[in-house]
Short mmCIF file of C-alpha atoms in Angstrom, two decimals:
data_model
loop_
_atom_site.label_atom_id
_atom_site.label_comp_id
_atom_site.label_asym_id
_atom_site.label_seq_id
_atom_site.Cartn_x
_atom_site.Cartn_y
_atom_site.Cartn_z
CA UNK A 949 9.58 -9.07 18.56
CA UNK A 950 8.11 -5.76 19.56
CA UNK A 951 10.80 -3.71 17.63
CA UNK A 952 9.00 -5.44 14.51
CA UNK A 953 5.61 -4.73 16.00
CA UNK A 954 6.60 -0.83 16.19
CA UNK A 955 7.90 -1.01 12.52
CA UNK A 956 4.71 -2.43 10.97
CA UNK A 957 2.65 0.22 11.07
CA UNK A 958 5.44 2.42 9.01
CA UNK A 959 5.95 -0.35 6.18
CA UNK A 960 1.98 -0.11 5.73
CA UNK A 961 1.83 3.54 5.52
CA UNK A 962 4.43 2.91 2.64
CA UNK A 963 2.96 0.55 1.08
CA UNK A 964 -0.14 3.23 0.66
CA UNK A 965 1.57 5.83 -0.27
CA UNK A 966 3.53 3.50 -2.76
CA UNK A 967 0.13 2.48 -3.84
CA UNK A 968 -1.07 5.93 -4.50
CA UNK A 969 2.45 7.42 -6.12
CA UNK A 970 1.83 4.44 -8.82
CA UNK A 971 -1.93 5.32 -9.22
CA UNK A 972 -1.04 8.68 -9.61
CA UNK A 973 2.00 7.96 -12.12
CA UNK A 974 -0.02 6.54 -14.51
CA UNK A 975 -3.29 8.39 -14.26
CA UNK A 976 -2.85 10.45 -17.57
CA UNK A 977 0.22 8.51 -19.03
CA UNK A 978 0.20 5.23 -20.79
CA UNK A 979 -1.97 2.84 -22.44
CA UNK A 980 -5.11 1.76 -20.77
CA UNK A 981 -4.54 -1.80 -20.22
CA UNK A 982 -1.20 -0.56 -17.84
CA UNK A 983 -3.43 1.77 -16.23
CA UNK A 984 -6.01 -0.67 -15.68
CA UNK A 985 -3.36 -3.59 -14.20
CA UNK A 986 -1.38 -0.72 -11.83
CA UNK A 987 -5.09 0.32 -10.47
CA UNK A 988 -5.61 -3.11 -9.84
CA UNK A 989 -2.50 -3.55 -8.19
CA UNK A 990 -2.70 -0.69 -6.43
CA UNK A 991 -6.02 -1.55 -5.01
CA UNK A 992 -4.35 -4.99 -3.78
CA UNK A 993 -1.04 -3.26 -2.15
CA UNK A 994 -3.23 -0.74 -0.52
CA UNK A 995 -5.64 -3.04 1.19
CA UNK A 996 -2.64 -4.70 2.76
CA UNK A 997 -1.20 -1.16 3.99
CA UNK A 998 -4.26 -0.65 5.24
CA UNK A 999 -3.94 -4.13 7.60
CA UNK A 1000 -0.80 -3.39 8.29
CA UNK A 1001 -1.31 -0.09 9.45
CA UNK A 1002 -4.38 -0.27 11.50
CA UNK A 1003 -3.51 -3.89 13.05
CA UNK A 1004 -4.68 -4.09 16.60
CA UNK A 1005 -1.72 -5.42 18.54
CA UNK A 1006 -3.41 -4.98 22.01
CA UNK A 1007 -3.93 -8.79 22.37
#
């Protein structure tokens, strides 16, 4: 169990820089209702990088 604990962190510091390659992807590109839905769901897959990430496993 604490080999996954170790690897959480890493897989949310993906996920935001997954989050921010596909924000940045479509930022000039596209039509505005796929740059609307990838903000969107960028925003979403962020937030959980962020949990991931900064999860206090001190308890």
């Amino acid at each position: 169990m604490v080999d996954r604990e170790q690897r959480t962190p890493f897989y949310g510091v993906v996920l935001i820089l997954a989050a921010l390659g596909a924000a940045m992807a479509v930022s000039y590109y596209g039509p505005d209702w796929v740059r609307v839905t990838v903000y969107i769901v960028a925003v979403m897959v962020f937030l959980v990088g962020c949990v991931m990430t900064f999860r206090d496993y001190s308890h």
